[in-house]
Each structure stands twice: as structure tokens, then as C-alpha cells.
Short mmCIF file of C-alpha atoms and ligand atoms in Angstrom, two decimals:
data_model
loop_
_atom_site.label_atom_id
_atom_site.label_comp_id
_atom_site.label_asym_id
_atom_site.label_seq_id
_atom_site.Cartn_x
_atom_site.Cartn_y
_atom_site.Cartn_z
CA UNK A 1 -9.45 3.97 23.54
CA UNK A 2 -5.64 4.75 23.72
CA UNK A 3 -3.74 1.80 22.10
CA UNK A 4 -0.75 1.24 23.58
CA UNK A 5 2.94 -0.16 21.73
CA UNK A 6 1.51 -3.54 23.43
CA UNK A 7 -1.64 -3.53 21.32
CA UNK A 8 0.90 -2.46 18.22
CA UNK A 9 2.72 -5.90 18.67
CA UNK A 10 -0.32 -7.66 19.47
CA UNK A 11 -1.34 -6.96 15.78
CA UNK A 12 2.21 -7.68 14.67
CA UNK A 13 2.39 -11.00 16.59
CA UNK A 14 -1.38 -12.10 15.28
CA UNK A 15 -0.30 -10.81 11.97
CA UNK A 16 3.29 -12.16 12.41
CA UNK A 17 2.98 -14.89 9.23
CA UNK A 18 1.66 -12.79 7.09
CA UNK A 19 4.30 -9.78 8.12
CA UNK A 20 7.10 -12.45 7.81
CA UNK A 21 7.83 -11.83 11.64
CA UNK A 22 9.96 -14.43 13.91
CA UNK A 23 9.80 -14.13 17.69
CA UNK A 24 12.99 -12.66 17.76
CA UNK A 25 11.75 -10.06 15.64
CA UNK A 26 8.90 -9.13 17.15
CA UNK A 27 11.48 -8.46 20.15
CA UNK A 28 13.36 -6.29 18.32
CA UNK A 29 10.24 -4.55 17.20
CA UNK A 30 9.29 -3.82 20.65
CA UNK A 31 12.48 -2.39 21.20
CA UNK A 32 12.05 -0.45 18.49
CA UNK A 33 8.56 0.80 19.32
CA UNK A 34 10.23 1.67 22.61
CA UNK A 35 12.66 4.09 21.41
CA UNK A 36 11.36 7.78 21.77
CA UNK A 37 14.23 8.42 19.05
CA UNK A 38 12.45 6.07 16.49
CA UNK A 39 11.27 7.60 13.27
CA UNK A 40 8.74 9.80 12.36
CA UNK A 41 6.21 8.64 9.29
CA UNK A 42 4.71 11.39 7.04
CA UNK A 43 1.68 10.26 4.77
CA UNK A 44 0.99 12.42 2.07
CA UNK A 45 -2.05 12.04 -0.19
CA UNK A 46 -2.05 12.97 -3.54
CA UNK A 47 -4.27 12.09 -6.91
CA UNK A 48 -6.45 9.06 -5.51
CA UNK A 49 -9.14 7.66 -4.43
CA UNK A 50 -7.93 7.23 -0.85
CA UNK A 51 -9.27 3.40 -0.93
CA UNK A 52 -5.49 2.71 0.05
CA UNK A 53 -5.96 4.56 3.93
CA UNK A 54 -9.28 2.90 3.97
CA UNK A 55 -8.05 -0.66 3.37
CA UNK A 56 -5.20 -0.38 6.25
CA UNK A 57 -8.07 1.23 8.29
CA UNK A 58 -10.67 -1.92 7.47
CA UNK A 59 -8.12 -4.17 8.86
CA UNK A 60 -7.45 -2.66 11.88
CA UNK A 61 -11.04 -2.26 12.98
CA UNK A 62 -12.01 -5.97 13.66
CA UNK A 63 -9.65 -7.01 15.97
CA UNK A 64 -7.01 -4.96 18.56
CA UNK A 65 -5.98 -2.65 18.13
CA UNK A 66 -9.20 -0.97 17.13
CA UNK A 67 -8.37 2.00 15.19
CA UNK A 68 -5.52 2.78 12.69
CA UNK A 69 -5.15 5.92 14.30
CA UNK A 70 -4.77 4.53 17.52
CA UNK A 71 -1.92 2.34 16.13
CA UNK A 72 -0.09 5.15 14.57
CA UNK A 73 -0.02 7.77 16.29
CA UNK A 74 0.44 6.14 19.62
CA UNK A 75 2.49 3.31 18.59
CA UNK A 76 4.53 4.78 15.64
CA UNK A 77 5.01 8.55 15.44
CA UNK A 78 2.81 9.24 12.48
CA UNK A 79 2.88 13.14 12.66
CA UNK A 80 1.17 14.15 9.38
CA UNK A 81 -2.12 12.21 7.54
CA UNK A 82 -4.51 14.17 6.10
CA UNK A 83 -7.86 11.97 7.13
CA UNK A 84 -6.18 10.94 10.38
CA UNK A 85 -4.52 13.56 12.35
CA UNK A 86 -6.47 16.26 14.76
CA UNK A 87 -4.72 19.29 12.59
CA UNK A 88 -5.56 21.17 9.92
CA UNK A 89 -4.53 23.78 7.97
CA UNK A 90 -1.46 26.29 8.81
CA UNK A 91 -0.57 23.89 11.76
CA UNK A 92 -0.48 20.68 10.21
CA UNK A 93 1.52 22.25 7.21
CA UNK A 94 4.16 23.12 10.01
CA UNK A 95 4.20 19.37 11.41
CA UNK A 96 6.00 18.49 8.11
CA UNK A 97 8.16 20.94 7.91
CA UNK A 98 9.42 20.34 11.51
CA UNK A 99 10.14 16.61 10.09
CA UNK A 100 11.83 18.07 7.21
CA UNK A 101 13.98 20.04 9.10
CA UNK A 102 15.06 17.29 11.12
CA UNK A 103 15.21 14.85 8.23
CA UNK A 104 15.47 11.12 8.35
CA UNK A 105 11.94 10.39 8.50
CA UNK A 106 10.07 7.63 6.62
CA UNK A 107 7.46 9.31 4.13
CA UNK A 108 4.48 6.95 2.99
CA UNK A 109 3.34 8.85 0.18
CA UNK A 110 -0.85 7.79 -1.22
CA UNK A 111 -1.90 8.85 -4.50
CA UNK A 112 -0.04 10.20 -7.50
CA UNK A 113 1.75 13.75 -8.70
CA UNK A 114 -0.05 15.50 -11.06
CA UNK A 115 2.75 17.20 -13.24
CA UNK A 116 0.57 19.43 -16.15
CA UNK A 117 -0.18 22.88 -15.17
CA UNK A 118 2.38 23.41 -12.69
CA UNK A 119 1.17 20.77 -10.37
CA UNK A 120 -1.89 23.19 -9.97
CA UNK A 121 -4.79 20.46 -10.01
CA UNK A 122 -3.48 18.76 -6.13
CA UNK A 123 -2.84 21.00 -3.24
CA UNK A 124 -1.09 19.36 -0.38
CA UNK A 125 -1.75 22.55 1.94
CA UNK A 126 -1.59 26.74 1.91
CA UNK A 127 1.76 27.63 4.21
CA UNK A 128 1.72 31.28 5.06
CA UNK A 129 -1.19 31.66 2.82
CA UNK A 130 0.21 30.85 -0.53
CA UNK A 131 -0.96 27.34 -2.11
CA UNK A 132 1.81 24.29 -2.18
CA UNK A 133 0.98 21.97 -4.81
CA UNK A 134 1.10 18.14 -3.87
CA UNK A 135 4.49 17.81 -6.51
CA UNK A 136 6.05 20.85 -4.73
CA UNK A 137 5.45 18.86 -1.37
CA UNK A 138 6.58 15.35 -2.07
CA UNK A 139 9.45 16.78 -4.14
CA UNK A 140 10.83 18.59 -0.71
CA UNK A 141 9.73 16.17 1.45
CA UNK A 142 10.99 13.23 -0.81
CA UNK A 143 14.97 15.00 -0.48
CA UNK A 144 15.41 14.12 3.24
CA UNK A 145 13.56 11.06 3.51
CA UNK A 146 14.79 8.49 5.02
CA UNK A 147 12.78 5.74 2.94
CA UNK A 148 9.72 6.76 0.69
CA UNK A 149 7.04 4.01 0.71
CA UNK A 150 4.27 4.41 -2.07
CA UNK A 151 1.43 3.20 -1.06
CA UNK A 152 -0.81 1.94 -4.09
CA UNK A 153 -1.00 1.63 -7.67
CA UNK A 154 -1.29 5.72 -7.72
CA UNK A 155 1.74 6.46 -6.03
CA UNK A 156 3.94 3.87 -7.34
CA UNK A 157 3.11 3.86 -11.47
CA UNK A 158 0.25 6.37 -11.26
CA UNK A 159 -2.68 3.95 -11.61
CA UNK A 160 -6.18 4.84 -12.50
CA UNK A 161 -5.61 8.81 -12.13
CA UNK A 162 -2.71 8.05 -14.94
CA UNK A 163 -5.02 6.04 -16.71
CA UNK A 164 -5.38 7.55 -20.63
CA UNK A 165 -5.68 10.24 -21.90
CA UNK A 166 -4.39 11.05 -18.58
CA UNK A 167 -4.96 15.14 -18.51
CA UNK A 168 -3.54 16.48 -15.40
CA UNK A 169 0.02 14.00 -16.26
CA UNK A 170 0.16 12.07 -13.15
CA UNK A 171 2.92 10.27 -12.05
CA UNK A 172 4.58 7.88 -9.68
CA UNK A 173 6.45 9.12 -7.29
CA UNK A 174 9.70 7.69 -8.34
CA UNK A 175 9.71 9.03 -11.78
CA UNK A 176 8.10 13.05 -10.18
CA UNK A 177 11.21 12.99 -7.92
CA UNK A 178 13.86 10.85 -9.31
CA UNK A 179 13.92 9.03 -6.05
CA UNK A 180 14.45 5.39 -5.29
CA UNK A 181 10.72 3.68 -3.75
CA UNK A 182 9.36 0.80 -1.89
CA UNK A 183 6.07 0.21 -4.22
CA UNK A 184 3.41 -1.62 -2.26
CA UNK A 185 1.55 -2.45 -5.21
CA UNK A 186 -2.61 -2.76 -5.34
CA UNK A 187 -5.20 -1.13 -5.87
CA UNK A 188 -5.56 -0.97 -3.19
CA UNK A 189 -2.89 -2.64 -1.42
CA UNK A 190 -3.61 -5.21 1.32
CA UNK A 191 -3.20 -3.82 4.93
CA UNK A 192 -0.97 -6.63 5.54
CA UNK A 193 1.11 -5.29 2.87
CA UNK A 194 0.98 -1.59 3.88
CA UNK A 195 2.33 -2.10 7.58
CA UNK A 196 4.85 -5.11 6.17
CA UNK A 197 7.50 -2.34 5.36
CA UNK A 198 7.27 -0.41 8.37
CA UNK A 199 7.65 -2.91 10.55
CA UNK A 200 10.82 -3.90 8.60
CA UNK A 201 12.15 -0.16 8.46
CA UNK A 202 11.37 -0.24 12.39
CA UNK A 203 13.34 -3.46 12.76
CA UNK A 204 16.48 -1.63 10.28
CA UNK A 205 16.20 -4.70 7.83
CA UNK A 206 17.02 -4.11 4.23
CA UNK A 207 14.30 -4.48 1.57
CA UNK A 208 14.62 -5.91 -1.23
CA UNK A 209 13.06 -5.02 -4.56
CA UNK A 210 12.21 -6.28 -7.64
CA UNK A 211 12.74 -4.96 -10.75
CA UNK A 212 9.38 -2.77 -10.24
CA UNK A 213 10.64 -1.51 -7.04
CA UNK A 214 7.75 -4.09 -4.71
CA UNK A 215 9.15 -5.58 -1.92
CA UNK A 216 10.15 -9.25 -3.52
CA UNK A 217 9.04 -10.98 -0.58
CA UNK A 218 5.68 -10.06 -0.44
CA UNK A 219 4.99 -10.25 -4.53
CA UNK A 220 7.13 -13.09 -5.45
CA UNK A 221 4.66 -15.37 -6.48
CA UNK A 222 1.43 -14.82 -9.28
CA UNK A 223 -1.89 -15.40 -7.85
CA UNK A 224 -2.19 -17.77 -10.33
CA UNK A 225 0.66 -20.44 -8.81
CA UNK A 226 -2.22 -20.31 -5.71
CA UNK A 227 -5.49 -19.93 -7.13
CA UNK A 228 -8.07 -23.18 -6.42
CA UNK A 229 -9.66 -22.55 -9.46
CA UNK A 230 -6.72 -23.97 -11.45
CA UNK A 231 -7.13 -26.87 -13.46
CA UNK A 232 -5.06 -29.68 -11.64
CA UNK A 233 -6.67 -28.21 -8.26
CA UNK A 234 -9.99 -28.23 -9.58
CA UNK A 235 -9.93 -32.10 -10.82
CA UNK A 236 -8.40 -32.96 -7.40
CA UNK A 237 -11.71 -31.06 -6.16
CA UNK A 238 -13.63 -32.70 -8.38
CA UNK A 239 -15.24 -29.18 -10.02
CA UNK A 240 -14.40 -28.20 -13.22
CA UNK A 241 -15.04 -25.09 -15.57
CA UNK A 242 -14.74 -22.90 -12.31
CA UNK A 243 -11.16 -21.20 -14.07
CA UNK A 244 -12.19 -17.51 -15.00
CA UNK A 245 -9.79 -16.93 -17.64
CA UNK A 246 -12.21 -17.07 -20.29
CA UNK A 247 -14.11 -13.67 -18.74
CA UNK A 248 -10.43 -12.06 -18.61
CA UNK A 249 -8.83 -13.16 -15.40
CA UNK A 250 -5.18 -11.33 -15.41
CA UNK A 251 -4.05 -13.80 -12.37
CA UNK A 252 -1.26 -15.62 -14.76
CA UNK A 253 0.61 -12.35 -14.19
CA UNK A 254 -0.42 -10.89 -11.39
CA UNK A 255 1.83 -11.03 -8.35
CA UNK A 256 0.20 -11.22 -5.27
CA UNK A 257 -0.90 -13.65 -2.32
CA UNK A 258 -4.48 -12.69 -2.32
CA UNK A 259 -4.91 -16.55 -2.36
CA UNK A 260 -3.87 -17.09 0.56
CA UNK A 261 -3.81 -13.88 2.40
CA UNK A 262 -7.51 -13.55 1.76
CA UNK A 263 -8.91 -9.76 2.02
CA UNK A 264 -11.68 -7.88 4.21
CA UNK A 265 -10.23 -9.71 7.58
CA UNK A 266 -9.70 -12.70 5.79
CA UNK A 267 -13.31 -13.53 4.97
CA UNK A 268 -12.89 -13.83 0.78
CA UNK A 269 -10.62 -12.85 -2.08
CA UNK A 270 -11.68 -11.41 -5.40
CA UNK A 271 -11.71 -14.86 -7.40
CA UNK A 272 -13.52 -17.21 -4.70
CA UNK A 273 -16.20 -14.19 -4.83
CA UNK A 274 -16.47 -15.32 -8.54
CA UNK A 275 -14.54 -11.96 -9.78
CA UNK A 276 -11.50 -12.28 -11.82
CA UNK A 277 -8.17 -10.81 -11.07
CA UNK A 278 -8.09 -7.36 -12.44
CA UNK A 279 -4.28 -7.33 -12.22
CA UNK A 280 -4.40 -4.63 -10.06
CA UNK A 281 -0.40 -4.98 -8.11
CA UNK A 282 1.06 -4.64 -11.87
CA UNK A 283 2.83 -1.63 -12.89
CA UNK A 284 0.66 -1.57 -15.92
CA UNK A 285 -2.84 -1.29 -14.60
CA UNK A 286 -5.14 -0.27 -15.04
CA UNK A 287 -4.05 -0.60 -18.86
CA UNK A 288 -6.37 0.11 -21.69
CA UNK A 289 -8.35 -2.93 -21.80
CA UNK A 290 -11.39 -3.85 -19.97
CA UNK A 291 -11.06 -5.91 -17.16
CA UNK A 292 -13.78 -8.14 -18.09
CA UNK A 293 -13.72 -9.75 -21.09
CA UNK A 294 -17.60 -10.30 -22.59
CA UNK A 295 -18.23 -13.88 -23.11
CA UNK A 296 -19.09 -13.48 -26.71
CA UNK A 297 -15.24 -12.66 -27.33
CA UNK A 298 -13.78 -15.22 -25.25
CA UNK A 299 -10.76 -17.19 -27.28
CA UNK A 300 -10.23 -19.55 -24.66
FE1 FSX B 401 -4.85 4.61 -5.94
FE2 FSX B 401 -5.11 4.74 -3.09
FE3 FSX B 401 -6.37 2.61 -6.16
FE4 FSX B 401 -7.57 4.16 -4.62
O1 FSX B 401 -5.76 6.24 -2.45
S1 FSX B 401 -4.22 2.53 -5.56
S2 FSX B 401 -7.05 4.70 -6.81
S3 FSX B 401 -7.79 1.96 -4.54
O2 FSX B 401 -6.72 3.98 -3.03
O3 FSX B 401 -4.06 5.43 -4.43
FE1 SF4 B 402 -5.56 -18.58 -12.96
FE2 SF4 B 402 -7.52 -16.74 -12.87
FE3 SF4 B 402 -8.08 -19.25 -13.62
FE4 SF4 B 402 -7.43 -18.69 -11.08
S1 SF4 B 402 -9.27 -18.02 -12.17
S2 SF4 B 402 -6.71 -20.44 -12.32
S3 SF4 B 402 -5.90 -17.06 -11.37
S4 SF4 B 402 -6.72 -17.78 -14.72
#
């Protein structure tokens, strides 16, 4: 099924509170979606577990339009994604560098730079038959980049693959290139949080960050200030003892709207399925500590 720019802002408009989208936005939009001139997205993927493509593509598939791949490379000109796109090889290395030439493009980078070893242990692709590591590649494509989005905890801070004793040196992609980044933090990130900033870059809107370089608007708030289980909330409820603190829950300083986003096409959220927040949108995770804390050692 060919999804069409129509099906693009059908998503946008069912989507359009959690995207922060007003009518007159999801005008513009259109007319941005409309522009043959519009910009191109690269998605590189780098040290990870690629959970971040397969979130965006679990939301997509319940409702229209069907497939992420649909969406982007009919709706938005997503030339280059390693899982998505029909090329391989040679051919797809020359997609980017036709974007790089041209410049200007938005690059949605997945994963993290692995820095020991000359960048040795992540390939992006062979060009011309010699190897180019995954740092070479985001550290070329990075300099004429429009905007760089990291997707995930990987790409943003390093996450897991960073995690100690950390071998291989992986890093964000803000500290491998120097550049400035729109983190959308999680591990992984929510789809509604993955296609919030390109829908903004479409529209030309500014984003602004916080101090971690996420997108304030969409992690202004701990999950925490929201969660049910709190303690006023749970007497109004009448329940009690439901808080998971005790077993570790990092939702105090977590920032993110799981509560009220909800994840897997809104049918639960980590906490309501009686799992406590892992504090997976923080720059620090996945830290050194377990995320569960045994019962035995609870202080609280
Ligand atoms: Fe990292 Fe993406 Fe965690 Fe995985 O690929 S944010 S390991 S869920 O998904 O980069
Ligand atoms: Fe806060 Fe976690 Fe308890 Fe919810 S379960 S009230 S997020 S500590």
C-alpha cells in the first residue's frame, strides 16, 4: 500500500495532542509535505540495539498509515535507513553522499559512535571497496546537516553500549562530533517523540532545549508529577501501598509523559504494568546500579 502525504497528516492530525499540533499547523505541515524542495532525512545506525526504529515502526502499524516506511519515504524524503530502504551496499552508500553534497538535510542519527580502535568495531558501509567506520560517517555527515536529531539513549549520551567498562568508548553524538543535538531521550524513545521533531523542523519552528539538549516541551515534566500510583492519588483511589519506590522506581527524576502518553498504541505504560521506571530518558542511564532494587534492601 502506497501512503500518500494525506495518510502522513492523518497520523499527525490523530496524533496532533500528543505532537503539540494546532489546526493551523497541521496546514502548514501539509504545505510543507507538499514542497518537492522540502528536506531530505538521513538515519544512520550506529552501536544499538535498534529497539529505537522498532518502536516508531510499532506505532505506525496499528492504525494509517500502515507502515513506517510507507510514511517516510513517500511522505518525507527519507533517502538513507539501513532496515528500511530497498538499497544496499555501494548504492545506498552513494544516496548519502548525494545528500551531503547538497547539504542542508536533517540527519536522525540511532545508536552511538564507538571511538577506541579507530572507530573499527561499527561500519556504516564499504564506498569504493574500502570500509567507512560509523564515526567517520556521522562525523561527515554531521558537518552539513541541517539539524542532527539523536534518536535514543545511544545516540544522545551513549546509553547501554556506553554502559561500564564500556570497551569499544562509545559516545553520543554531540560529544563524537562537537555538534549541537536534538536528544529524543528513551530507551527507547516513544514514537510520538521520534516524529515530534520532524514535524516541527518541517513546520521551520525553533526547538527548544534543555540543558541536556531534549526538546523541553516534550520532557518538561517527571513521570512522577503524573504517576497514579502516588500517594495523594492513591488515597483519592482508595488503594494504597501500590507506589513502587521501595523496588527502585527512578520516576522522581525521570522526565517523561509515559503517564499519560501511554506506550504500545496506548494500551499500558511501564508502571501500571507493575514495572518501575528504569529512568531510561536520563542522560545518566543506564548508570551502574540495578534497576530493581531487591526487597530485602529496601530503605523506604
Ligand atoms: Fe539505544 Fe536504539 Fe536503547 Fe535500543 O537502537 S536507546 S539500546 S532501546 O534502541 O539506540
Ligand atoms: Fe513515583 Fe514511581 Fe511511586 Fe509512581 S511508582 S509514585 S513514579 S516513585
Amino acid at each position: 500500500m502506497k501512503v500518500t502525504r494525506r495518510d502522513f497528516l492523518k497520523y499527525c492530525g490523530v496524533s496532533a495532542a500528543a505532537l503539540g499540533l494546532t489546526t493551523t499547523e497541521l496546514g502548514l505541515l501539509e504545505e510543507a509535505l507538499a514542497n518537492p524542495n522540502g528536506p531530505t532525512v538521513l538515519w544512520l545506525q550506529g552501536t544499538a540495539c535498534t529497539g529505537c526504529s522498532v518502536s516508531l515502526m510499532n506505532r505506525i502499524s496499528s492504525t494509517d498509515p500502515k507502515t513506517v516506511a510507507d510514511l517516510l519515504i513517500n511522505s518525507v524524503n527519507l533517502a538513507y535507513h539501513p532496515n528500511l530502504m530497498a538499497l544496499a551496499g555501494q548504492p545506498a552508500a552513494e544516496v548519502t553522499e548525494q545528500a551531503y553534497n547538497k547539504g542542508g538535510y536533517i540527519l536522525v542519527v540511532e545508536g552511538g559512535v564507538p571511538q577506541a580502535f579507530g572507530g573499527a568495531t561499527c561500519l556504516a558501509w564499504d564506498y569504493n571497496g574500502t570500509p567507512v567506520t560509523f564515526q567517520e560517517a556521522v562525523q561527515d555527515l554531521a558537518s552539513r546537516a541541517a539539524k542532527i536529531i539523536c534518536v535514543g539513549q545511544c545516540a544522545s549520551w551513549g546509553g547501554i553500549p556506553a554502559a561500564p567498562p564500556n570497551p569499544t568508548l562509545v559516545r553520543g553524538v554531540k560529544a563524537a562530533t562537537g555538534k549541537t543535538t536534538i536528544n529524543i531521550a528513551g530507551c527507547p524513545p516513544h514514537p510520538d517523540w521520534i516524529v515530534w521533531p520532524v514535524v516541527q523542523l518541517l513546520l521551520g519552528k525553533t526547538i527548544s532545549l534543555d540543558s541536556s539538549g531534549r526538546p523541553k516541551l516534550l520532557y518538561n515534566r517527571t513521570v512522577h508529577d503524573r504517576c497514579p500510583r502516588r500517594d495523594d492519588d492513591e488515597r483519592r483511589s482508595g488503594t494504597t501501598g501500590r507506589c513502587l519506590r521501595p523496588i527502585g522506581c527512578r520516576g522522581p527524576e525521570t522526565r517523561a509523559d509515559c503517564p499519560s502518553l501511554l506506550w504500545n498504541n496506548r494500551a499500558n505504560w511501564c508502571i501500571d504494568a507493575n514495572a518501575p521506571c528504569i529512568g531510561c530518558t536520563q542522560p545518566t542511564f543506564p548508570g551502574t546500579a540495578p534497576f530493581y532494587r531487591n526487597l530485602g534492601e529496601a530503605d523506604d
